[in-house]
């Protein structure tokens, strides 16, 4: 930052401290962050739209199906070049990376995340990668929120709140659904539901929606007019739909983790690009509706035009046969999860949110068509079931039942379908939760003990920095060190009453406490007779720096009853953690969380 800018910022901060309270300034920043998140989302949508317009000229339309095979490869190659040659940095999944930054980096997100996804996500989705833009929008907005907080010297708690504001802003701007956006930020980012955090979220959400209206007008991504009211007699069918979407959510999650693990076995990103690019190109050639985000499919099915949703296929199929249509819709739903994850595996950048809605959309529509054509004189609303199918997948895959309910309720412009929304969301979420403990966003973080939740105690333990509680100023002994040397070179020179014993490879063997040698300290006859190996004892628990979470460390102190426990790093002795220092650090962090 130039010196003139630094000076100007310093003067502004001094003025701010004198004239604006901390709370008022957070409100101002939340409006700014909402505007920036909205602007970032609008930019993402427009860039993707303009890239897609290039392929709608007559020349490309004549070879559309063949080019579906080529375009994704081009987009993925461009993303690969940007990552490898220009950015030279990893671009993670937007929401997962943001959750990690909140839990382990005190909300500090690198500046390059502001523009990384802004460039690579439109190239991925615009050229046909089967991913969404919601995740990248959150990534861009969160990076803006984090760096705005750092610029104005806000503390870590405010920084995390502004990241939540940015996430809400991105969601509100994407769908023009400000209430659902607030629920999304609270549900996904585990923000405290308190007045202090609710007002900034409201301001950010409204600011982002207004920004979207200013730049995009009244146009919305999902167009739906509620024409069929909720009928109580349809409840059994909604319960069946919930079972279907619950199982489909489990399938979606399992496919995601399975294909992700498959691509991880290839260390070379170029090989991942080649395999993934060929796979996604082949899928798009045979199933063109998998191309891009999938808003066309969703909107066409919501207005009842399944022929437009399916589009042209390389097969000469009789689309007047409703069962062929149902089969194609189920195929789109099944392969959407595969196409999306393959795009990620090949190196593409995008989000999970929209593909989840697409799968729910086609499954809900197919379910309604099956019900209406199975031959038992059942008749349900295809548009309503199409819409509510989206709720079921969102609640299950994302583990966000409240977001699912309020987003669809806002899209419909009312709460006529609130009862079926709640039924499908609750059942689908419960089924998925039983088989998949965490969402796609959070599973890896939870496995590493890095997931922020609504449990304050767990959150405090998770954000504690182990390096700040490890003490290394202990005098180290070798196993052959005689008692006389222990007293002269260790006890006499140390304020500690604990002395670790290590071998020549610096591997921890045990420890000697002052109480262990107190009874022989003044017996000179033993000075050359007794050595450390005969005095040391092994600790009941040992802390593994590379594997143990803070929660595990606390459990080890509790089970052992020890006041000090040794820390092993890379198989070698590293230091000690004392219960007093750990509890002091815990108390301070708890104050930071609750103040």
PDB file of N, CA, C and O in Angstrom, residues 46-102:
ATOM      1  N   UNK A  46     -22.738 -12.132 -15.163  1.00  0.00           N
ATOM      2  CA  UNK A  46     -22.618 -11.489 -16.470  1.00  0.00           C
ATOM      3  C   UNK A  46     -21.477 -12.076 -17.296  1.00  0.00           C
ATOM      4  O   UNK A  46     -21.626 -12.299 -18.505  1.00  0.00           O
ATOM      5  N   UNK A  47     -20.339 -12.317 -16.661  1.00  0.00           N
ATOM      6  CA  UNK A  47     -19.214 -12.914 -17.393  1.00  0.00           C
ATOM      7  C   UNK A  47     -19.600 -14.284 -17.954  1.00  0.00           C
ATOM      8  O   UNK A  47     -19.293 -14.606 -19.108  1.00  0.00           O
ATOM      9  N   UNK A  48     -20.258 -15.079 -17.143  1.00  0.00           N
ATOM     10  CA  UNK A  48     -20.701 -16.409 -17.599  1.00  0.00           C
ATOM     11  C   UNK A  48     -21.696 -16.277 -18.742  1.00  0.00           C
ATOM     12  O   UNK A  48     -21.628 -17.019 -19.736  1.00  0.00           O
ATOM     13  N   UNK A  49     -22.626 -15.328 -18.601  1.00  0.00           N
ATOM     14  CA  UNK A  49     -23.644 -15.106 -19.637  1.00  0.00           C
ATOM     15  C   UNK A  49     -22.999 -14.692 -20.955  1.00  0.00           C
ATOM     16  O   UNK A  49     -23.363 -15.220 -22.021  1.00  0.00           O
ATOM     17  N   UNK A  50     -22.030 -13.785 -20.920  1.00  0.00           N
ATOM     18  CA  UNK A  50     -21.415 -13.308 -22.162  1.00  0.00           C
ATOM     19  C   UNK A  50     -20.560 -14.389 -22.824  1.00  0.00           C
ATOM     20  O   UNK A  50     -20.497 -14.476 -24.059  1.00  0.00           O
ATOM     21  N   UNK A  51     -19.911 -15.215 -22.023  1.00  0.00           N
ATOM     22  CA  UNK A  51     -19.150 -16.335 -22.607  1.00  0.00           C
ATOM     23  C   UNK A  51     -20.117 -17.284 -23.325  1.00  0.00           C
ATOM     24  O   UNK A  51     -19.840 -17.750 -24.436  1.00  0.00           O
ATOM     25  N   UNK A  52     -21.257 -17.528 -22.703  1.00  0.00           N
ATOM     26  CA  UNK A  52     -22.229 -18.443 -23.292  1.00  0.00           C
ATOM     27  C   UNK A  52     -22.835 -17.861 -24.560  1.00  0.00           C
ATOM     28  O   UNK A  52     -23.178 -18.599 -25.495  1.00  0.00           O
ATOM     29  N   UNK A  53     -22.997 -16.535 -24.611  1.00  0.00           N
ATOM     30  CA  UNK A  53     -23.556 -15.903 -25.812  1.00  0.00           C
ATOM     31  C   UNK A  53     -22.688 -16.140 -27.041  1.00  0.00           C
ATOM     32  O   UNK A  53     -23.201 -16.211 -28.163  1.00  0.00           O
ATOM     33  N   UNK A  54     -21.375 -16.267 -26.836  1.00  0.00           N
ATOM     34  CA  UNK A  54     -20.463 -16.487 -27.963  1.00  0.00           C
ATOM     35  C   UNK A  54     -20.783 -17.783 -28.712  1.00  0.00           C
ATOM     36  O   UNK A  54     -20.534 -17.905 -29.905  1.00  0.00           O
ATOM     37  N   UNK A  55     -21.348 -18.744 -27.964  1.00  0.00           N
ATOM     38  CA  UNK A  55     -21.604 -20.051 -28.562  1.00  0.00           C
ATOM     39  C   UNK A  55     -23.025 -20.185 -29.098  1.00  0.00           C
ATOM     40  O   UNK A  55     -23.438 -21.283 -29.488  1.00  0.00           O
ATOM     41  N   UNK A  56     -23.751 -19.060 -29.127  1.00  0.00           N
ATOM     42  CA  UNK A  56     -25.112 -19.103 -29.640  1.00  0.00           C
ATOM     43  C   UNK A  56     -25.216 -18.543 -31.063  1.00  0.00           C
ATOM     44  O   UNK A  56     -26.311 -18.407 -31.599  1.00  0.00           O
ATOM     45  N   UNK A  57     -24.079 -18.213 -31.656  1.00  0.00           N
ATOM     46  CA  UNK A  57     -24.092 -17.743 -33.045  1.00  0.00           C
ATOM     47  C   UNK A  57     -24.382 -18.937 -33.962  1.00  0.00           C
ATOM     48  O   UNK A  57     -24.185 -20.099 -33.602  1.00  0.00           O
ATOM     49  N   UNK A  58     -24.829 -18.656 -35.192  1.00  0.00           N
ATOM     50  CA  UNK A  58     -25.298 -19.708 -36.103  1.00  0.00           C
ATOM     51  C   UNK A  58     -24.239 -20.762 -36.376  1.00  0.00           C
ATOM     52  O   UNK A  58     -24.543 -21.951 -36.475  1.00  0.00           O
ATOM     53  N   UNK A  59     -22.982 -20.332 -36.503  1.00  0.00           N
ATOM     54  CA  UNK A  59     -21.913 -21.286 -36.821  1.00  0.00           C
ATOM     55  C   UNK A  59     -21.831 -22.389 -35.775  1.00  0.00           C
ATOM     56  O   UNK A  59     -21.746 -23.584 -36.100  1.00  0.00           O
ATOM     57  N   UNK A  60     -21.884 -22.003 -34.512  1.00  0.00           N
ATOM     58  CA  UNK A  60     -21.794 -22.986 -33.440  1.00  0.00           C
ATOM     59  C   UNK A  60     -23.079 -23.807 -33.319  1.00  0.00           C
ATOM     60  O   UNK A  60     -23.045 -24.993 -32.993  1.00  0.00           O
ATOM     61  N   UNK A  61     -24.239 -23.168 -33.597  1.00  0.00           N
ATOM     62  CA  UNK A  61     -25.506 -23.880 -33.476  1.00  0.00           C
ATOM     63  C   UNK A  61     -25.596 -25.056 -34.442  1.00  0.00           C
ATOM     64  O   UNK A  61     -26.242 -26.063 -34.164  1.00  0.00           O
ATOM     65  N   UNK A  62     -24.941 -24.923 -35.598  1.00  0.00           N
ATOM     66  CA  UNK A  62     -24.977 -25.988 -36.589  1.00  0.00           C
ATOM     67  C   UNK A  62     -24.248 -27.252 -36.133  1.00  0.00           C
ATOM     68  O   UNK A  62     -24.490 -28.340 -36.646  1.00  0.00           O
ATOM     69  N   UNK A  63     -23.301 -27.067 -35.210  1.00  0.00           N
ATOM     70  CA  UNK A  63     -22.507 -28.215 -34.733  1.00  0.00           C
ATOM     71  C   UNK A  63     -22.633 -28.349 -33.210  1.00  0.00           C
ATOM     72  O   UNK A  63     -21.699 -28.777 -32.543  1.00  0.00           O
ATOM     73  N   UNK A  64     -23.791 -27.993 -32.709  1.00  0.00           N
ATOM     74  CA  UNK A  64     -23.936 -27.835 -31.266  1.00  0.00           C
ATOM     75  C   UNK A  64     -23.574 -29.095 -30.489  1.00  0.00           C
ATOM     76  O   UNK A  64     -22.774 -29.063 -29.555  1.00  0.00           O
ATOM     77  N   UNK A  65     -24.142 -30.237 -30.862  1.00  0.00           N
ATOM     78  CA  UNK A  65     -23.894 -31.452 -30.084  1.00  0.00           C
ATOM     79  C   UNK A  65     -22.430 -31.864 -30.109  1.00  0.00           C
ATOM     80  O   UNK A  65     -21.880 -32.299 -29.099  1.00  0.00           O
ATOM     81  N   UNK A  66     -21.790 -31.714 -31.263  1.00  0.00           N
ATOM     82  CA  UNK A  66     -20.370 -32.077 -31.353  1.00  0.00           C
ATOM     83  C   UNK A  66     -19.521 -31.137 -30.519  1.00  0.00           C
ATOM     84  O   UNK A  66     -18.558 -31.559 -29.862  1.00  0.00           O
ATOM     85  N   UNK A  67     -19.884 -29.854 -30.524  1.00  0.00           N
ATOM     86  CA  UNK A  67     -19.093 -28.881 -29.774  1.00  0.00           C
ATOM     87  C   UNK A  67     -19.295 -29.007 -28.265  1.00  0.00           C
ATOM     88  O   UNK A  67     -18.465 -28.547 -27.494  1.00  0.00           O
ATOM     89  N   UNK A  68     -20.403 -29.619 -27.847  1.00  0.00           N
ATOM     90  CA  UNK A  68     -20.592 -29.890 -26.426  1.00  0.00           C
ATOM     91  C   UNK A  68     -19.453 -30.748 -25.882  1.00  0.00           C
ATOM     92  O   UNK A  68     -19.125 -30.693 -24.704  1.00  0.00           O
ATOM     93  N   UNK A  69     -18.884 -31.552 -26.764  1.00  0.00           N
ATOM     94  CA  UNK A  69     -17.757 -32.404 -26.359  1.00  0.00           C
ATOM     95  C   UNK A  69     -16.471 -31.588 -26.219  1.00  0.00           C
ATOM     96  O   UNK A  69     -15.627 -31.866 -25.365  1.00  0.00           O
ATOM     97  N   UNK A  70     -16.330 -30.533 -27.056  1.00  0.00           N
ATOM     98  CA  UNK A  70     -15.071 -29.779 -27.122  1.00  0.00           C
ATOM     99  C   UNK A  70     -15.032 -28.614 -26.151  1.00  0.00           C
ATOM    100  O   UNK A  70     -14.013 -28.365 -25.493  1.00  0.00           O
ATOM    101  N   UNK A  71     -16.140 -27.868 -26.042  1.00  0.00           N
ATOM    102  CA  UNK A  71     -16.140 -26.638 -25.247  1.00  0.00           C
ATOM    103  C   UNK A  71     -15.664 -26.825 -23.797  1.00  0.00           C
ATOM    104  O   UNK A  71     -14.842 -26.043 -23.310  1.00  0.00           O
ATOM    105  N   UNK A  72     -16.190 -27.834 -23.086  1.00  0.00           N
ATOM    106  CA  UNK A  72     -15.730 -27.998 -21.697  1.00  0.00           C
ATOM    107  C   UNK A  72     -14.225 -28.213 -21.595  1.00  0.00           C
ATOM    108  O   UNK A  72     -13.586 -27.720 -20.659  1.00  0.00           O
ATOM    109  N   UNK A  73     -13.656 -28.932 -22.566  1.00  0.00           N
ATOM    110  CA  UNK A  73     -12.203 -29.156 -22.566  1.00  0.00           C
ATOM    111  C   UNK A  73     -11.454 -27.827 -22.694  1.00  0.00           C
ATOM    112  O   UNK A  73     -10.446 -27.601 -22.023  1.00  0.00           O
ATOM    113  N   UNK A  74     -11.969 -26.935 -23.546  1.00  0.00           N
ATOM    114  CA  UNK A  74     -11.332 -25.627 -23.736  1.00  0.00           C
ATOM    115  C   UNK A  74     -11.396 -24.822 -22.446  1.00  0.00           C
ATOM    116  O   UNK A  74     -10.403 -24.230 -22.000  1.00  0.00           O
ATOM    117  N   UNK A  75     -12.575 -24.788 -21.834  1.00  0.00           N
ATOM    118  CA  UNK A  75     -12.734 -24.047 -20.592  1.00  0.00           C
ATOM    119  C   UNK A  75     -11.837 -24.576 -19.485  1.00  0.00           C
ATOM    120  O   UNK A  75     -11.179 -23.804 -18.775  1.00  0.00           O
ATOM    121  N   UNK A  76     -11.785 -25.886 -19.334  1.00  0.00           N
ATOM    122  CA  UNK A  76     -10.950 -26.497 -18.303  1.00  0.00           C
ATOM    123  C   UNK A  76      -9.474 -26.246 -18.573  1.00  0.00           C
ATOM    124  O   UNK A  76      -8.691 -26.040 -17.633  1.00  0.00           O
ATOM    125  N   UNK A  77      -9.091 -26.242 -19.847  1.00  0.00           N
ATOM    126  CA  UNK A  77      -7.685 -25.962 -20.187  1.00  0.00           C
ATOM    127  C   UNK A  77      -7.320 -24.519 -19.840  1.00  0.00           C
ATOM    128  O   UNK A  77      -6.234 -24.253 -19.306  1.00  0.00           O
ATOM    129  N   UNK A  78      -8.227 -23.585 -20.113  1.00  0.00           N
ATOM    130  CA  UNK A  78      -7.961 -22.181 -19.786  1.00  0.00           C
ATOM    131  C   UNK A  78      -7.825 -22.003 -18.266  1.00  0.00           C
ATOM    132  O   UNK A  78      -6.953 -21.268 -17.796  1.00  0.00           O
ATOM    133  N   UNK A  79      -8.677 -22.680 -17.514  1.00  0.00           N
ATOM    134  CA  UNK A  79      -8.591 -22.618 -16.051  1.00  0.00           C
ATOM    135  C   UNK A  79      -7.263 -23.212 -15.582  1.00  0.00           C
ATOM    136  O   UNK A  79      -6.608 -22.666 -14.680  1.00  0.00           O
ATOM    137  N   UNK A  80      -6.857 -24.301 -16.190  1.00  0.00           N
ATOM    138  CA  UNK A  80      -5.586 -24.958 -15.852  1.00  0.00           C
ATOM    139  C   UNK A  80      -4.413 -24.003 -16.088  1.00  0.00           C
ATOM    140  O   UNK A  80      -3.516 -23.864 -15.238  1.00  0.00           O
ATOM    141  N   UNK A  81      -4.421 -23.310 -17.224  1.00  0.00           N
ATOM    142  CA  UNK A  81      -3.341 -22.372 -17.561  1.00  0.00           C
ATOM    143  C   UNK A  81      -3.304 -21.227 -16.552  1.00  0.00           C
ATOM    144  O   UNK A  81      -2.239 -20.824 -16.065  1.00  0.00           O
ATOM    145  N   UNK A  82      -4.482 -20.695 -16.201  1.00  0.00           N
ATOM    146  CA  UNK A  82      -4.552 -19.583 -15.243  1.00  0.00           C
ATOM    147  C   UNK A  82      -4.012 -20.019 -13.885  1.00  0.00           C
ATOM    148  O   UNK A  82      -3.256 -19.295 -13.231  1.00  0.00           O
ATOM    149  N   UNK A  83      -4.406 -21.212 -13.449  1.00  0.00           N
ATOM    150  CA  UNK A  83      -3.952 -21.712 -12.156  1.00  0.00           C
ATOM    151  C   UNK A  83      -2.448 -21.957 -12.141  1.00  0.00           C
ATOM    152  O   UNK A  83      -1.747 -21.571 -11.188  1.00  0.00           O
ATOM    153  N   UNK A  84      -1.941 -22.612 -13.178  1.00  0.00           N
ATOM    154  CA  UNK A  84      -0.551 -23.053 -13.191  1.00  0.00           C
ATOM    155  C   UNK A  84       0.438 -21.941 -13.516  1.00  0.00           C
ATOM    156  O   UNK A  84       1.535 -21.884 -12.941  1.00  0.00           O
ATOM    157  N   UNK A  85       0.067 -21.069 -14.447  1.00  0.00           N
ATOM    158  CA  UNK A  85       1.035 -20.079 -14.948  1.00  0.00           C
ATOM    159  C   UNK A  85       0.857 -18.711 -14.296  1.00  0.00           C
ATOM    160  O   UNK A  85       1.839 -18.047 -13.944  1.00  0.00           O
ATOM    161  N   UNK A  86      -0.391 -18.287 -14.105  1.00  0.00           N
ATOM    162  CA  UNK A  86      -0.604 -16.940 -13.577  1.00  0.00           C
ATOM    163  C   UNK A  86      -0.761 -16.944 -12.060  1.00  0.00           C
ATOM    164  O   UNK A  86       0.066 -16.396 -11.337  1.00  0.00           O
ATOM    165  N   UNK A  87      -1.819 -17.580 -11.559  1.00  0.00           N
ATOM    166  CA  UNK A  87      -2.068 -17.542 -10.121  1.00  0.00           C
ATOM    167  C   UNK A  87      -1.052 -18.354  -9.324  1.00  0.00           C
ATOM    168  O   UNK A  87      -0.580 -17.931  -8.273  1.00  0.00           O
ATOM    169  N   UNK A  88      -0.736 -19.544  -9.833  1.00  0.00           N
ATOM    170  CA  UNK A  88       0.180 -20.474  -9.154  1.00  0.00           C
ATOM    171  C   UNK A  88      -0.269 -20.746  -7.718  1.00  0.00           C
ATOM    172  O   UNK A  88       0.537 -20.897  -6.811  1.00  0.00           O
ATOM    173  N   UNK A  89      -1.596 -20.777  -7.540  1.00  0.00           N
ATOM    174  CA  UNK A  89      -2.169 -21.023  -6.221  1.00  0.00           C
ATOM    175  C   UNK A  89      -3.370 -21.945  -6.350  1.00  0.00           C
ATOM    176  O   UNK A  89      -4.002 -22.023  -7.405  1.00  0.00           O
ATOM    177  N   UNK A  90      -3.682 -22.625  -5.250  1.00  0.00           N
ATOM    178  CA  UNK A  90      -4.833 -23.513  -5.230  1.00  0.00           C
ATOM    179  C   UNK A  90      -6.112 -22.707  -5.042  1.00  0.00           C
ATOM    180  O   UNK A  90      -6.166 -21.781  -4.236  1.00  0.00           O
ATOM    181  N   UNK A  91      -7.137 -23.048  -5.812  1.00  0.00           N
ATOM    182  CA  UNK A  91      -8.447 -22.413  -5.659  1.00  0.00           C
ATOM    183  C   UNK A  91      -9.398 -23.477  -5.139  1.00  0.00           C
ATOM    184  O   UNK A  91      -9.810 -24.378  -5.867  1.00  0.00           O
ATOM    185  N   UNK A  92      -9.721 -23.418  -3.874  1.00  0.00           N
ATOM    186  CA  UNK A  92     -10.578 -24.429  -3.269  1.00  0.00           C
ATOM    187  C   UNK A  92     -12.046 -24.171  -3.552  1.00  0.00           C
ATOM    188  O   UNK A  92     -12.421 -23.153  -4.131  1.00  0.00           O
ATOM    189  N   UNK A  93     -12.888 -25.126  -3.146  1.00  0.00           N
ATOM    190  CA  UNK A  93     -14.335 -24.933  -3.253  1.00  0.00           C
ATOM    191  C   UNK A  93     -14.727 -23.775  -2.342  1.00  0.00           C
ATOM    192  O   UNK A  93     -14.365 -23.730  -1.167  1.00  0.00           O
ATOM    193  N   UNK A  94     -15.497 -22.827  -2.889  1.00  0.00           N
ATOM    194  CA  UNK A  94     -15.745 -21.561  -2.217  1.00  0.00           C
ATOM    195  C   UNK A  94     -16.214 -21.655  -0.782  1.00  0.00           C
ATOM    196  O   UNK A  94     -15.596 -21.092   0.123  1.00  0.00           O
ATOM    197  N   UNK A  95     -17.286 -22.402  -0.530  1.00  0.00           N
ATOM    198  CA  UNK A  95     -17.864 -22.427   0.814  1.00  0.00           C
ATOM    199  C   UNK A  95     -16.978 -23.220   1.767  1.00  0.00           C
ATOM    200  O   UNK A  95     -16.760 -22.818   2.911  1.00  0.00           O
ATOM    201  N   UNK A  96     -16.423 -24.347   1.306  1.00  0.00           N
ATOM    202  CA  UNK A  96     -15.534 -25.148   2.160  1.00  0.00           C
ATOM    203  C   UNK A  96     -14.293 -24.350   2.551  1.00  0.00           C
ATOM    204  O   UNK A  96     -13.867 -24.367   3.718  1.00  0.00           O
ATOM    205  N   UNK A  97     -13.709 -23.629   1.595  1.00  0.00           N
ATOM    206  CA  UNK A  97     -12.519 -22.826   1.880  1.00  0.00           C
ATOM    207  C   UNK A  97     -12.838 -21.694   2.852  1.00  0.00           C
ATOM    208  O   UNK A  97     -12.032 -21.366   3.732  1.00  0.00           O
ATOM    209  N   UNK A  98     -14.031 -21.120   2.711  1.00  0.00           N
ATOM    210  CA  UNK A  98     -14.439 -20.041   3.611  1.00  0.00           C
ATOM    211  C   UNK A  98     -14.650 -20.572   5.031  1.00  0.00           C
ATOM    212  O   UNK A  98     -14.243 -19.942   6.012  1.00  0.00           O
ATOM    213  N   UNK A  99     -15.272 -21.743   5.151  1.00  0.00           N
ATOM    214  CA  UNK A  99     -15.460 -22.364   6.461  1.00  0.00           C
ATOM    215  C   UNK A  99     -14.115 -22.670   7.121  1.00  0.00           C
ATOM    216  O   UNK A  99     -13.951 -22.492   8.332  1.00  0.00           O
ATOM    217  N   UNK A 100     -13.143 -23.110   6.321  1.00  0.00           N
ATOM    218  CA  UNK A 100     -11.813 -23.387   6.869  1.00  0.00           C
ATOM    219  C   UNK A 100     -11.154 -22.097   7.354  1.00  0.00           C
ATOM    220  O   UNK A 100     -10.525 -22.066   8.418  1.00  0.00           O
ATOM    221  N   UNK A 101     -11.305 -21.026   6.583  1.00  0.00           N
ATOM    222  CA  UNK A 101     -10.718 -19.740   6.974  1.00  0.00           C
ATOM    223  C   UNK A 101     -11.326 -19.246   8.289  1.00  0.00           C
ATOM    224  O   UNK A 101     -10.626 -18.681   9.132  1.00  0.00           O
ATOM    225  N   UNK A 102     -12.615 -19.478   8.479  1.00  0.00           N
ATOM    226  CA  UNK A 102     -13.279 -19.059   9.708  1.00  0.00           C
ATOM    227  C   UNK A 102     -12.771 -19.854  10.898  1.00  0.00           C
ATOM    228  O   UNK A 102     -12.483 -19.313  11.968  1.00  0.00           O
TER     229      UNK A 102
END
